[in-house]
Coordinates of C-alpha atoms and ligand atoms in Angstrom, one line a residue:
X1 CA 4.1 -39.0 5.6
X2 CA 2.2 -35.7 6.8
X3 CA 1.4 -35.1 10.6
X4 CA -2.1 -35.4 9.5
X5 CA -1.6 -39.3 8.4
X6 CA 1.0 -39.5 10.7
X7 CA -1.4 -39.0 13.5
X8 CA -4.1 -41.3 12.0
X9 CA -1.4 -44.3 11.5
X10 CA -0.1 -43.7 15.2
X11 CA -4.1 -43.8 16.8
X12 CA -4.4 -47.1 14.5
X13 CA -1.8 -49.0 15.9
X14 CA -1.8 -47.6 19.5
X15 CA -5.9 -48.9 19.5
X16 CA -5.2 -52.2 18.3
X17 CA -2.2 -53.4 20.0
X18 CA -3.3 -51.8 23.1
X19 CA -6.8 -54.2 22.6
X20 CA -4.6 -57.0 21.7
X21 CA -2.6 -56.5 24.6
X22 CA -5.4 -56.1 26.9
X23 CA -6.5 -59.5 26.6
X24 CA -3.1 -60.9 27.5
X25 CA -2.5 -58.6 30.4
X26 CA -5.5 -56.8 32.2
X27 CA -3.6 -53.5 33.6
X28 CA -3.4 -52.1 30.0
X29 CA -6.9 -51.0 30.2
X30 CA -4.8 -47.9 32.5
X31 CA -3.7 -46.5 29.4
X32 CA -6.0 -47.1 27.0
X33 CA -8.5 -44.9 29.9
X34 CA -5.8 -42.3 29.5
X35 CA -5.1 -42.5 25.4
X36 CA -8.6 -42.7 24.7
X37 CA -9.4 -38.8 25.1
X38 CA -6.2 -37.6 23.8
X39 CA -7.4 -40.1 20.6
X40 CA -10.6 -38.8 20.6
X41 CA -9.8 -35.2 20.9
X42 CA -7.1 -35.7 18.0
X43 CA -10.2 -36.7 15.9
X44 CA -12.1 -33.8 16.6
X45 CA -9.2 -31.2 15.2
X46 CA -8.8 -33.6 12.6
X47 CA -12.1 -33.1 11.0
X48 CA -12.9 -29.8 12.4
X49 CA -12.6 -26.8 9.7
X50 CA -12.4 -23.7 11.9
X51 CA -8.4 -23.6 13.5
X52 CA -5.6 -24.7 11.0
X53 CA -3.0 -25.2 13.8
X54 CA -5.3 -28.1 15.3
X55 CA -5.9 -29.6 11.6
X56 CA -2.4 -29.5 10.9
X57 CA -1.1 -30.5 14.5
X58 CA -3.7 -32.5 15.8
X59 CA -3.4 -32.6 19.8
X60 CA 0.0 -30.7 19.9
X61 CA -1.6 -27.9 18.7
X62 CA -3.6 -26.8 21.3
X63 CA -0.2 -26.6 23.3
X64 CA 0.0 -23.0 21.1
X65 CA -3.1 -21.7 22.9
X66 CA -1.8 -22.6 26.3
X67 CA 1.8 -21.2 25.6
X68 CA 0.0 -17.4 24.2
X69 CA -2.2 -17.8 27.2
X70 CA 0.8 -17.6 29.5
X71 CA 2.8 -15.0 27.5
X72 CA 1.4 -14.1 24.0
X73 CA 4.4 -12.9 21.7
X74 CA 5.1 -9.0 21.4
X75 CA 4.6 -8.6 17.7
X76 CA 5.3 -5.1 16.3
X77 CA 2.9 -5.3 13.6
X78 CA 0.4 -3.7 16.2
X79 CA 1.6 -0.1 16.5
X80 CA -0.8 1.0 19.5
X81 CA 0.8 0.5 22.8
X82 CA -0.6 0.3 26.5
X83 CA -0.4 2.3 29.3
X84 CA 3.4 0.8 30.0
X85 CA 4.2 1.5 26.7
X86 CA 4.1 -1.8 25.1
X87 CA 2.5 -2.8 21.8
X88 CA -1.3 -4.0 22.5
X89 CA -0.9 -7.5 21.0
X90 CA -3.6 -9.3 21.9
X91 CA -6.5 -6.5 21.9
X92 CA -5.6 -5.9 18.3
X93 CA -4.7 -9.1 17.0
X94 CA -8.4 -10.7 18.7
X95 CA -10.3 -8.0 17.3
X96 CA -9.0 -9.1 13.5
X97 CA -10.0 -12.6 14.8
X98 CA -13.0 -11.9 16.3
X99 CA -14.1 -9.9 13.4
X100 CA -13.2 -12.7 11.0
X101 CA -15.1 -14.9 13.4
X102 CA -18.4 -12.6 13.4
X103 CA -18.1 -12.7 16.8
X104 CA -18.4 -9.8 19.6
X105 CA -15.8 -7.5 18.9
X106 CA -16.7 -4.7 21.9
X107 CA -14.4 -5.0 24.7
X108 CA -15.0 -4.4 28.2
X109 CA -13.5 -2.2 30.9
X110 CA -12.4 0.9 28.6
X111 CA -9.4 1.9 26.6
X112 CA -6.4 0.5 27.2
X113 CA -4.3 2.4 25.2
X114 CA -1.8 5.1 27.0
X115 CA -3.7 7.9 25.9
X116 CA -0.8 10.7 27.3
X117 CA 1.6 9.0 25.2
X118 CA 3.4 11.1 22.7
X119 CA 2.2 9.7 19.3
X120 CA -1.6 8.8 20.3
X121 CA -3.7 9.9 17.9
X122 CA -7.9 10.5 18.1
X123 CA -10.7 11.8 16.1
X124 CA -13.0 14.6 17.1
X125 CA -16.6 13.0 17.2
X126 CA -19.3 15.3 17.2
X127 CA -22.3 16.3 19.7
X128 CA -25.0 15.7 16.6
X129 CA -23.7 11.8 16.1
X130 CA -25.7 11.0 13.1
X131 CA -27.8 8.1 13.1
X132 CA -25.6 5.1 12.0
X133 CA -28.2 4.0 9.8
X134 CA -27.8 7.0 7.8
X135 CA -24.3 6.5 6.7
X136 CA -23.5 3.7 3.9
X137 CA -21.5 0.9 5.3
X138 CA -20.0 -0.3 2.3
X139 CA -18.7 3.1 0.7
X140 CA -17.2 2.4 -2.8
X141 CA -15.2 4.5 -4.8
X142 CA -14.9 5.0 -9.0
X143 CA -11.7 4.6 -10.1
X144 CA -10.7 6.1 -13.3
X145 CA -9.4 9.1 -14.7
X146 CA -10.6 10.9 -18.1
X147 CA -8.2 8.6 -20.2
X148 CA -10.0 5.3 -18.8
X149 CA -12.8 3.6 -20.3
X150 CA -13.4 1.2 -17.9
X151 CA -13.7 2.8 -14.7
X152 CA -13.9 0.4 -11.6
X153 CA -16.4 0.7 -9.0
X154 CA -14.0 -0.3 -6.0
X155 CA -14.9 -1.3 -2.6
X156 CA -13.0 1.6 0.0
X157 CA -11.2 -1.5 1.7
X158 CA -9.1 -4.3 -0.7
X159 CA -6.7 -7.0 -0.2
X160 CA -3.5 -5.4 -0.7
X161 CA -0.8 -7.2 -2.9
X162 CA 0.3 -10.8 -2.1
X163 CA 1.5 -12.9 -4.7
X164 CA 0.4 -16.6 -5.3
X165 CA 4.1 -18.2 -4.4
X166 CA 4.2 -15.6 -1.3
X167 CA 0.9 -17.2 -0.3
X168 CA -0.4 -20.8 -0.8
X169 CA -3.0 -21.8 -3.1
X170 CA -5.4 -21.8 -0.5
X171 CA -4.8 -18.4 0.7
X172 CA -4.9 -17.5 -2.9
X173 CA -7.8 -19.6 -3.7
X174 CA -9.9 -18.1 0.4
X175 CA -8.7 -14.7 -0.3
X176 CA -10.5 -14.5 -3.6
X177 CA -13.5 -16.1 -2.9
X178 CA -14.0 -14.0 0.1
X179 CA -13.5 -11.1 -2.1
X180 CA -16.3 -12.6 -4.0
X181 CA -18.4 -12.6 -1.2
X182 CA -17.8 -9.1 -0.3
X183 CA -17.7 -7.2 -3.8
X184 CA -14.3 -6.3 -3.2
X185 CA -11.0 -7.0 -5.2
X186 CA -7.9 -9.3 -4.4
X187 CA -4.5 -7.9 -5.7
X188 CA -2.5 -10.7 -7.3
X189 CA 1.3 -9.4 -6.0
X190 CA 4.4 -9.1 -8.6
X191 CA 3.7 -13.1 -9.0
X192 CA 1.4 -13.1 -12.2
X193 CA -2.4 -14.6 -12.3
X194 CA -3.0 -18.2 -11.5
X195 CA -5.8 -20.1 -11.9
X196 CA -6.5 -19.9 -8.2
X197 CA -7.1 -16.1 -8.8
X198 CA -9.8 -16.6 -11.3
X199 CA -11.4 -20.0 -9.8
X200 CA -14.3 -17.8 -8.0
X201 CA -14.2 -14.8 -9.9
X202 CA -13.8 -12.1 -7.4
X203 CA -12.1 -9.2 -8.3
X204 CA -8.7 -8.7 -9.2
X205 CA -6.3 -6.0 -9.3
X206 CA -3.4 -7.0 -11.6
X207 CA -0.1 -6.2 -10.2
X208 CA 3.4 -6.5 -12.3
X209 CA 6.6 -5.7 -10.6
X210 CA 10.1 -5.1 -12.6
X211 CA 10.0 -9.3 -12.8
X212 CA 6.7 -8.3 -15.5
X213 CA 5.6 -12.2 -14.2
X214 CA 3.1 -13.6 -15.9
X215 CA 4.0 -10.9 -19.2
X216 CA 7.9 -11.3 -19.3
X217 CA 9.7 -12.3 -22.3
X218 CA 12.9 -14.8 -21.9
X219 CA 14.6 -12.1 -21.3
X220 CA 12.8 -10.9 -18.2
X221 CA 11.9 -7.9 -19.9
X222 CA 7.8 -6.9 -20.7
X223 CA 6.0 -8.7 -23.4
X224 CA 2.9 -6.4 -24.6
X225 CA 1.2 -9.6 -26.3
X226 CA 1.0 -11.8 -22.9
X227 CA 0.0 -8.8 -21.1
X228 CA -3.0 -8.1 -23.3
X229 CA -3.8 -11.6 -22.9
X230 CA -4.7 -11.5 -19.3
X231 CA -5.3 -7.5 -19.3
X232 CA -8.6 -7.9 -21.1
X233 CA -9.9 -10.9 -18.4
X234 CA -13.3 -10.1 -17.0
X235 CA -11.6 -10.3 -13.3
X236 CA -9.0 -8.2 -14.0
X237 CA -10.4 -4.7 -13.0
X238 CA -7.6 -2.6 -12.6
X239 CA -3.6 -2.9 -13.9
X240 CA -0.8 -1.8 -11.0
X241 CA 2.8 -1.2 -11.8
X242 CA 4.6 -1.5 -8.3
X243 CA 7.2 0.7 -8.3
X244 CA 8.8 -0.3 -4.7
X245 CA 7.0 -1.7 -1.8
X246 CA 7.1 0.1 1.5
X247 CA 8.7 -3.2 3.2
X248 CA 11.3 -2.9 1.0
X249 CA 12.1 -0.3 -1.7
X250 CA 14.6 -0.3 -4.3
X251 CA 14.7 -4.1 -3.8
X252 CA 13.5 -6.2 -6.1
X253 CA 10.9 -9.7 -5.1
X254 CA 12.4 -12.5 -3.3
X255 CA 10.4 -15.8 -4.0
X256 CA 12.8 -18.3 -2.4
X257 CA 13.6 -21.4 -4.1
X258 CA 12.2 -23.7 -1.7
X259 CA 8.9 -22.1 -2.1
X260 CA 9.8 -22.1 -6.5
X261 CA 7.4 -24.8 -7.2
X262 CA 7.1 -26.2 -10.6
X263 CA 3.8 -25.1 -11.0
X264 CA 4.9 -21.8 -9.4
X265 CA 7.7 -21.3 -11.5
X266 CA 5.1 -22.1 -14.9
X267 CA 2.8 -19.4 -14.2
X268 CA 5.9 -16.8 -13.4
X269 CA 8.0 -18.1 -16.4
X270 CA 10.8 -18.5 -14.4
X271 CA 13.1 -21.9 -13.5
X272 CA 11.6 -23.7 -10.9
X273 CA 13.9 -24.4 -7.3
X274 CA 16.0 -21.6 -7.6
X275 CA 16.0 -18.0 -5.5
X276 CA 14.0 -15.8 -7.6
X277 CA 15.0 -12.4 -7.1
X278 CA 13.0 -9.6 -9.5
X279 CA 15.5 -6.8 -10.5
X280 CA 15.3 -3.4 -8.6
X281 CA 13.9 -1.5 -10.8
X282 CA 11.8 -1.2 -13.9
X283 CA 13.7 -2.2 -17.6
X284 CA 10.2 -1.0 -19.5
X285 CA 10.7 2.5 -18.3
X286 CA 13.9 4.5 -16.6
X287 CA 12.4 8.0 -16.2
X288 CA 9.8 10.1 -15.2
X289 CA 8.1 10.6 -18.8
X290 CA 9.1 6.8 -19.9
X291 CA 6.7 5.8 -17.0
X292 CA 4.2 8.0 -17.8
X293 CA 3.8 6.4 -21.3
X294 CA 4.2 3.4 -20.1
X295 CA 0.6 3.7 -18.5
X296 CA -0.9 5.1 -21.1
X297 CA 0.3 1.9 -23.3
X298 CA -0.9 -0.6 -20.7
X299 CA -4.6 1.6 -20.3
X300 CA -5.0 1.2 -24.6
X301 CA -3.9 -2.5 -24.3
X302 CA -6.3 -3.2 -21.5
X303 CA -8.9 -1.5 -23.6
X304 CA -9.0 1.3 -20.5
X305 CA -9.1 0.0 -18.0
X306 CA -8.2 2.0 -15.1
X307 CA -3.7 2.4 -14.6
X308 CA -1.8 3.1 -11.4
X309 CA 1.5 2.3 -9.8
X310 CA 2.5 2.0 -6.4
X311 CA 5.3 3.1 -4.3
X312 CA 6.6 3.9 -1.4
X313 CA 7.7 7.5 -1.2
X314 CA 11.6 7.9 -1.3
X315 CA 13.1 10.9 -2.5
X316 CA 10.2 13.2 -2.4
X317 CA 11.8 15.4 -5.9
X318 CA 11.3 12.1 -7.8
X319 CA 7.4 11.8 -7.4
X320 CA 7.5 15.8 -8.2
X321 CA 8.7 14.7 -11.5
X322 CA 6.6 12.1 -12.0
X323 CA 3.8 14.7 -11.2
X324 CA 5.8 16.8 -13.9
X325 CA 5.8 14.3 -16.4
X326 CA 1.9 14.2 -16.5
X327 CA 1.7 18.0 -16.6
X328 CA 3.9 17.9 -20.0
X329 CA 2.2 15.0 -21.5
X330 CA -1.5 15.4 -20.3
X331 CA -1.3 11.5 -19.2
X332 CA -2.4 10.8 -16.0
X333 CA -2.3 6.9 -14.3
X334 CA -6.0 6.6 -12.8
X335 CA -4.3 5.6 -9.3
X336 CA -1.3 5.8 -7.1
X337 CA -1.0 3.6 -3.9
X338 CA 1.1 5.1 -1.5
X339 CA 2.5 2.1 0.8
X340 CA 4.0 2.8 4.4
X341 CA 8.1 2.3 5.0
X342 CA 6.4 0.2 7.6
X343 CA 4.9 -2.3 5.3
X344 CA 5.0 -5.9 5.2
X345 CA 6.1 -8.3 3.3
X346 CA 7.0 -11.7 3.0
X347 CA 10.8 -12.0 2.6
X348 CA 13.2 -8.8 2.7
X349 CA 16.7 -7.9 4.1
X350 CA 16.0 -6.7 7.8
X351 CA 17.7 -3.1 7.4
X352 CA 15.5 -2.7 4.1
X353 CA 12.0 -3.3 6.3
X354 CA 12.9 -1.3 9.2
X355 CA 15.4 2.0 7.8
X356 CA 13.9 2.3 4.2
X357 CA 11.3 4.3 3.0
X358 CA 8.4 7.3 4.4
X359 CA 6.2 5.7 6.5
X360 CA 2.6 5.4 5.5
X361 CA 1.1 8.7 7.0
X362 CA 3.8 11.3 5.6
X363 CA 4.4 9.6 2.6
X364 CA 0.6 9.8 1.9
X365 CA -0.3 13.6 3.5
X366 CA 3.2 14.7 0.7
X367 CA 1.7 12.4 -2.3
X368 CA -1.6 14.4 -1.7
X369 CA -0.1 17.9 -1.4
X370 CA 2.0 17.4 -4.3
X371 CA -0.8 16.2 -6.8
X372 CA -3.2 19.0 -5.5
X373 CA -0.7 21.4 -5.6
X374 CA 0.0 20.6 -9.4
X375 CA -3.8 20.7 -9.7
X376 CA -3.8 16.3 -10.6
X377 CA -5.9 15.5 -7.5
X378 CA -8.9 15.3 -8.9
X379 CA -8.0 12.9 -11.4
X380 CA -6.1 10.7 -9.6
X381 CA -7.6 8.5 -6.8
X382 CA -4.8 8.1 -3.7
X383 CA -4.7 4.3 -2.4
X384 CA -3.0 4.3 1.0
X385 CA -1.1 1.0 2.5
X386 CA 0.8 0.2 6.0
X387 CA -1.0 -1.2 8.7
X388 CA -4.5 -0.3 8.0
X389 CA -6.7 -3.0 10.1
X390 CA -9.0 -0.9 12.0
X391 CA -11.8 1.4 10.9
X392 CA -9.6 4.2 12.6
X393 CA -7.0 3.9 10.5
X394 CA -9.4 3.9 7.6
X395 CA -10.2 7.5 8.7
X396 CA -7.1 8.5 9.5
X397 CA -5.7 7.6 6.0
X398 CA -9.1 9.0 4.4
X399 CA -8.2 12.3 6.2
X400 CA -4.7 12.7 5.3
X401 CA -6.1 12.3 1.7
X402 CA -6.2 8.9 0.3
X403 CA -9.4 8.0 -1.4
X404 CA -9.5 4.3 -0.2
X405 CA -7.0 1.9 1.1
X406 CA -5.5 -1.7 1.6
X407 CA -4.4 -4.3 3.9
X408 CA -2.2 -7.3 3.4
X409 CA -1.3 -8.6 6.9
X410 CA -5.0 -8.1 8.6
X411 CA -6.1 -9.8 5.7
X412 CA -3.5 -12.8 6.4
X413 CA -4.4 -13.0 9.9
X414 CA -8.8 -13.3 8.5
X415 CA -7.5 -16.5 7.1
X416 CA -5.6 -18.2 10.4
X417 CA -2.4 -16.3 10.3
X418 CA -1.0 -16.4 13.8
X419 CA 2.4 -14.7 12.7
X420 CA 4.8 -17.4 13.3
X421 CA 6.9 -15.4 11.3
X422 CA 7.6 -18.3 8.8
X423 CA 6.5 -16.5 5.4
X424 CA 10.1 -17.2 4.1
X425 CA 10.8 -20.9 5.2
X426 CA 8.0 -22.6 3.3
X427 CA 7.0 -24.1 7.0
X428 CA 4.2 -21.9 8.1
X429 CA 2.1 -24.1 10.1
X430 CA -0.9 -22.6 9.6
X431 CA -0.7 -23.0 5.5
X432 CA -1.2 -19.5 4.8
X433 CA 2.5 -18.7 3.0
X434 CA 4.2 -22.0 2.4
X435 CA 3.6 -24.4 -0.8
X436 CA 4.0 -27.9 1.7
X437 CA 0.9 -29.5 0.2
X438 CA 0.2 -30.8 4.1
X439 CA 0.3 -27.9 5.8
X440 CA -1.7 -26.1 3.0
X441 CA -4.3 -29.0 3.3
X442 CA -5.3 -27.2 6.7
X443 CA -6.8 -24.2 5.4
X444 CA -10.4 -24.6 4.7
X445 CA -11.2 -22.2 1.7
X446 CA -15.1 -22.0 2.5
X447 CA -14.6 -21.5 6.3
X448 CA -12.0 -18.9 5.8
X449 CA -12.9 -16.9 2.5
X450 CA -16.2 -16.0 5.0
X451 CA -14.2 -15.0 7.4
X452 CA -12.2 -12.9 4.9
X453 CA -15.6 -11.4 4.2
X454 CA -16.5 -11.0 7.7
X455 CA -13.4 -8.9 8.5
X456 CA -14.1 -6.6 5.2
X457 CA -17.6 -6.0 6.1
X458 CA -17.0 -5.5 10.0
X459 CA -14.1 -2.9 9.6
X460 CA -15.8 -0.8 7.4
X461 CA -18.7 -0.7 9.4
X462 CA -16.6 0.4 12.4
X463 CA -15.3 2.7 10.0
X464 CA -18.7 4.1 9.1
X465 CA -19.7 4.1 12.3
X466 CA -16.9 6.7 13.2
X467 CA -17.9 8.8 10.1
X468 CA -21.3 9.0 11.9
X469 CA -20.0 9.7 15.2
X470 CA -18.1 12.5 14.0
X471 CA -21.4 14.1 12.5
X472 CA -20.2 13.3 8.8
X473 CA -22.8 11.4 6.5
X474 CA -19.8 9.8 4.0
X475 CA -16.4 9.2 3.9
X476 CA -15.2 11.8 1.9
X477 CA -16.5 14.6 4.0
X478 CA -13.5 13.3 6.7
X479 CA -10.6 15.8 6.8
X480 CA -7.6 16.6 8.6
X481 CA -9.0 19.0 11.2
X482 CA -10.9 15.7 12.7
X483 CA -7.6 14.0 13.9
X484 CA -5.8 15.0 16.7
X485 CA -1.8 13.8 17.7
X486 CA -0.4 14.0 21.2
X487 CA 2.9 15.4 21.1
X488 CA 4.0 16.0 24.3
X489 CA 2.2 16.1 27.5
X490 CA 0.4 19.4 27.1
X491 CA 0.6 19.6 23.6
X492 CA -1.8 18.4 20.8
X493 CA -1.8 19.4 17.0
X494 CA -4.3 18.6 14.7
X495 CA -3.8 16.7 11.6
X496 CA -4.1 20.1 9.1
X497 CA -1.8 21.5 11.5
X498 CA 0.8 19.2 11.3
X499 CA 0.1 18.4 7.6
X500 CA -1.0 22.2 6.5
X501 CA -3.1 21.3 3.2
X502 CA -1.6 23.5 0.0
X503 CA -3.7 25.5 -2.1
X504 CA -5.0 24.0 -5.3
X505 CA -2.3 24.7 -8.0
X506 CA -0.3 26.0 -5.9
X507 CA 3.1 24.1 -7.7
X508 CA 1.9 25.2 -11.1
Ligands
FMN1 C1 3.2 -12.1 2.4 C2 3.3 -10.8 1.8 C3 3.5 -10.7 0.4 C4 3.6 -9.5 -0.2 N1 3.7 -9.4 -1.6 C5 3.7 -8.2 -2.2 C6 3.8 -8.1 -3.6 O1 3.9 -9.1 -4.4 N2 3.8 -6.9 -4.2 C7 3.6 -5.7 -3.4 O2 3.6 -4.7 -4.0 N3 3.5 -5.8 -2.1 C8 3.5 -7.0 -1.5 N4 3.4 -7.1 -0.1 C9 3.2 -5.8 0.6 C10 1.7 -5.5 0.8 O3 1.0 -5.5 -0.4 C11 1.4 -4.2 1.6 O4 1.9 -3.1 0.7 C12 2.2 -4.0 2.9 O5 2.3 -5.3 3.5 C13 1.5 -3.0 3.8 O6 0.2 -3.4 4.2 P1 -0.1 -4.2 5.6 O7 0.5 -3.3 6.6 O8 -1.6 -4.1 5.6 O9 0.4 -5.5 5.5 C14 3.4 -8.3 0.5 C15 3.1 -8.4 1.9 C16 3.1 -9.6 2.5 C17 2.8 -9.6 4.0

């Protein structure tokens, strides 16, 4: 029995032997006065569709809102901190929700962010603002390089990768319909395509890991038939190889078994209840060149549609080569996502998510030097990764030279993540990243796939609105010389100076 039933059961028999009782012995009537609100307030979170936590926990649940009103939980997803130095939780975190909500999302009073800290960054905004109206506030991007043939028009903000397995159905099922909503594209994860990825037909970026889920053979290794077979899908709009992940490179997936559902397991090709861990690395390619043709196979087999991979950056001489590679075979992949050392992710060894990998912002600024310096830029569109949720970080990663980017963990928290921090334990209460069928139940895909849309639109309008504050009339005219970084009390560098940009073809 679920807490749902549980609850209903409970109210059932409380109401009728309290009745019963009543007639036998008068003073009863006390606590049926007292039961009677709690009873009908448990109805009310029963049937309403907006807060998970009160769906799924019916009464207890608001006991969550009174425990972060006393002392909300320092989470270090929010990187910003106050004028003591401490991460701003709750400013951040509301504003996702409050933007998910399409509610107010100014706040009052001023900053509140320790603007003399070492670290704070800003952008320059300009004395001739242009009107807001004038700049387009939902900027998309064409993806695809001279080899593709099916270039994608592509939203400047996706949902980053999240496989179904990671996430529930629901999630799976509100993240894509809210992509839907939004013209904008859901990537699947390592964990294949299900049929919750194609129930409302939003856009999908396909995303196979060194597991090849969803196109493996028995052997684990890639099959090209079964890839062709959900390549050439109308949803699928562009093919990712993920190389690592910032929250964990050179480690493979972890889908843990208790989260191996049969179904699961089916649509991976895998056993079900057992750990699935993916291998480390890749078996279809093991160098630079293998890689390289490796894309071009997948773009013919998807009939051309547009190639990338993603990574994290590592050692720096082994995206050179990569960067070689396409120089001595004239291939190029039609994207790289560049994700952040300081990604998420839903299960990883701790010293893997903190001490591994460039984080996002000088992983992305060397990813751009390098391809412009072998003259590949212009072919190649840069996705960027790692704690993008506000339209300042938008710009920011738009000036250090990615083209677009991608969230994962703003995108959780549109759908009623609270971050119990429960993504590997198949309990998270709010349904988001377990497969418990109860706690799943709680998710309302209509209410939140809108508010998935809600965020998407909102932040890029913020983030439009700060292309017009600056005096800029699109995206693309953002570039380094418009952020600024405190790095000591009295001194400030600019982003080119920090980041100096190379000259085209310089590495040639
Ligand atoms: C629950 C969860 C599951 C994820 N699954 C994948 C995955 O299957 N493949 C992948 O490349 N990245 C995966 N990621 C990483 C994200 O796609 C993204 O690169 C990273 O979290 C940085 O973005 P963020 O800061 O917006 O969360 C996952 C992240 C989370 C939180």
């Amino acid at each position: 029995m679920n807490v749902r039933t549980g609850f209903i059961f409970l109210t059932f028999l409380t109401v009728t032997l309290t009745t019963a009782i009543y007639f036998i012995w008068e003073p009863i009537k006390w606590s049926l006065i007292l039961t009677a609100p709690m009873i009908l307030l448990g109805f009310y979170d029963l049937t309403q569709k907006r807060q998970t936590i009160l769906r799924n926990f019916p009464v207890l649940g608001h006991l969550r809102y009174v425990l972060e009103a006393i002392r909300p939980e320092i989470m270090q997803y929010f990187v910003e901190t106050d004028t003591q130095g401490r991460p701003i939780n709750r400013m951040f975190r509301s504003l996702i929700y409050q933007r998910a909500k399409d509610v107010t999302d100014t706040v009052p009073f001023g900053t509140q962010m320790d603007v003399y800290r070492s670290g704070y960054e800003w952008m320059d905004h300009s004395m001739y603002a242009i009107d807001q109206t004038q700049v387009d506030p939902t900027p998309r991007v064409e993806v695809g390089s001279k080899h593709c043939t099916q270039p994608y028009s592509s939203s400047m903000l996706n949902v980053s990768a999240m496989s179904y397995g990671s996430l529930s159905k629901n999630a799976v099922l509100a993240l894509n319909k809210g992509a839907k909503i939004g013209s904008f594209a859901q990537n699947t994860g390592e964990g294949s395509i299900s049929p919750f990825h194609l129930e409302s037909q939003g856009d999908l970026i396909w995303q196979i890991g060194t597991g090849y889920f969803g196109c493996r053979t028995k052997e684990g290794n890639f099959c090209p038939d079964l890839f062709v077979e959900k390549a050439t899908l109308d949803s699928v709009k562009m093919i990712e190889i993920k190389v690592s992940q910032g929250a964990k490179p050179g480690h493979g997936g972890i889908l843990p078994a208790a989260k191996n559902t049969p179904e699961i397991a089916a649509i991976r090709g895998v056993d079900p209840y057992i750990d699935v861990h993916s291998p480390s690395s890749h078996s279809a390619f093991s160098n630079p060149t293998e890689l390289i043709e490796f894309i071009s196979l997948l773009r013919e087999r998807s009939n051309g549609k547009p190639i990338g991979f993603k990574l994290c950056i590592g050692k720096k001489y082994e995206f050179i080569d990569i960067c070689k590679a396409m120089l001595s075979t004239g291939i190029t992949p039609d994207f790289i996502t560049v994700d952040g050392g300081e990604g998420g992710t839903g299960a990883a060894p701790v010293e893997f998510s903190n001490s591994l990998g460039v984080p996002l912002r000088d992983g992305l600024a060397f990813a751009y030097d390098t391809l412009v310096g072998y003259g590949l830029k212009d072919e190649i569109k840069l996705i960027a990764s790692g704690k993008i949720f506000t339209g300042f970080h938008i710009a920011r990663a738009l000036a250090l030279g990615a083209d677009m980017v991608c969230s994962a963990r703003a995108m959780m928290m549109a759908i009623g993540c609270i971050q119990a921090l429960e993504c590997n334990t198949n309990t998270c209460p709010v349904g988001v990243t377990t497969q418990n069928k109860s706690l799943m139940s709680g998710l309302d895909v209509n209410d939140k796939s809108t508010r998935v849309a809600n965020f998407h639109r909102k932040t890029l309008k913020s983030f439009t609105e700060l292309i017009a504050a600056s005096g800029l009339s699109a995206p693309d005219q953002l570039r380094r010389q418009h952020i600024n970084r405190r790095l000591g009390m009295n001194l400030i560098k600019r982003y080119d100076e920090i980041f100096p940009y190379p000259e085209k073809n310089s590495l040639l």
